[in-house]
Amino acid sequence: MTAQNRSFDLLKDVDVRLSVELGRTEMKLKDVLSLGEESVVMLDRLTDELLDVMVNGRLIARGEIVAENNRFGLRIVELAGSEG
C-alpha cells in the first residue's frame, strides 16, 4: 500500500453531508410568508429529470427516486463528469 493510499484511508471515516436536490424556484418573500399546509410550490425540474446528488454542496452524481420498505431511496444513475 502506498503512502497516498494510507492517507486516503484516514479520510474514509470523515462525515460529510449528502443531499438530493429535487429542484429550485425563486419566490418573493411575501409569497414565502403566505405558504400554508396545502400550498404547492412549483420547482424548475420536470418529473422525469434526474436529481442532483450533492456532497457538502458539490455535485457528485445524478440519480432517481426509488421506494423501498416504505422509505424513499436514491438510485445513482450517473457520476458527475461521466456523462456521455
Coordinates of C-alpha atoms in Angstrom, one line a residue:
M1 CA 0.0 0.0 0.0
T2 CA 1.4 3.4 -1.0
A3 CA 1.6 6.4 1.4
Q4 CA -1.1 8.1 -0.7
N5 CA -3.5 5.2 -0.2
R6 CA -2.8 5.2 3.5
S7 CA -3.6 8.9 3.7
F8 CA -6.8 8.4 1.8
D9 CA -7.8 5.6 4.1
L10 CA -7.7 8.1 7.0
L11 CA -10.4 10.2 5.3
K12 CA -12.8 7.4 4.7
D13 CA -14.5 7.8 8.1
V14 CA -15.0 11.5 7.9
D15 CA -18.6 12.5 8.0
V16 CA -20.0 14.5 5.0
R17 CA -23.5 15.9 4.3
L18 CA -25.2 14.2 1.3
S19 CA -28.2 15.9 0.0
V20 CA -30.5 15.4 -3.0
E21 CA -32.0 18.4 -4.8
L22 CA -35.4 18.0 -6.2
G23 CA -35.4 21.4 -7.9
R24 CA -35.4 25.1 -7.3
T25 CA -37.6 28.2 -7.6
E26 CA -37.4 31.9 -6.8
M27 CA -40.2 33.5 -4.8
K28 CA -40.8 36.9 -3.3
L29 CA -40.6 37.0 0.4
K30 CA -44.3 37.9 0.7
D31 CA -45.2 34.7 -1.2
V32 CA -43.0 32.6 1.1
L33 CA -44.6 34.1 4.1
S34 CA -48.1 33.2 2.7
L35 CA -47.3 29.5 2.4
G36 CA -49.6 27.2 4.3
E37 CA -50.1 23.5 4.8
E38 CA -51.9 23.0 1.5
S39 CA -49.6 25.2 -0.5
V40 CA -47.9 23.8 -3.7
V41 CA -44.5 25.3 -4.7
M42 CA -43.6 24.5 -8.4
L43 CA -40.0 23.7 -9.0
D44 CA -37.9 24.1 -12.1
R45 CA -37.3 20.4 -12.7
L46 CA -39.5 18.0 -14.7
T47 CA -40.7 14.8 -13.1
D48 CA -38.6 12.6 -15.4
E49 CA -35.4 14.6 -14.9
L50 CA -32.6 13.1 -12.8
L51 CA -32.0 14.6 -9.3
D52 CA -28.7 16.2 -8.3
V53 CA -26.8 14.4 -5.6
M54 CA -24.6 16.8 -3.6
V55 CA -21.8 16.2 -1.0
N56 CA -21.1 19.2 1.1
G57 CA -22.7 21.4 -1.6
R58 CA -20.7 19.9 -4.6
L59 CA -22.4 17.9 -7.3
I60 CA -21.1 14.3 -7.3
A61 CA -23.8 12.4 -9.2
R62 CA -27.3 12.3 -10.5
G63 CA -30.0 9.8 -9.6
E64 CA -33.6 8.9 -9.4
I65 CA -36.0 8.3 -6.5
V66 CA -36.9 4.8 -5.6
A67 CA -39.2 3.5 -2.8
E68 CA -38.1 0.6 -0.6
N69 CA -39.5 -0.7 2.6
N70 CA -41.9 2.3 2.9
R71 CA -38.9 4.7 2.6
F72 CA -37.5 6.9 -0.1
G73 CA -34.2 6.0 -1.6
L74 CA -32.0 7.1 -4.4
R75 CA -30.5 5.1 -7.3
I76 CA -27.3 6.6 -8.7
V77 CA -27.7 6.8 -12.5
E78 CA -24.5 8.7 -13.4
L79 CA -21.5 10.1 -11.7
A80 CA -20.6 13.7 -12.2
G81 CA -18.2 14.2 -15.1
S82 CA -19.1 10.8 -16.6
E83 CA -21.9 11.9 -18.9
G84 CA -21.8 10.6 -22.4

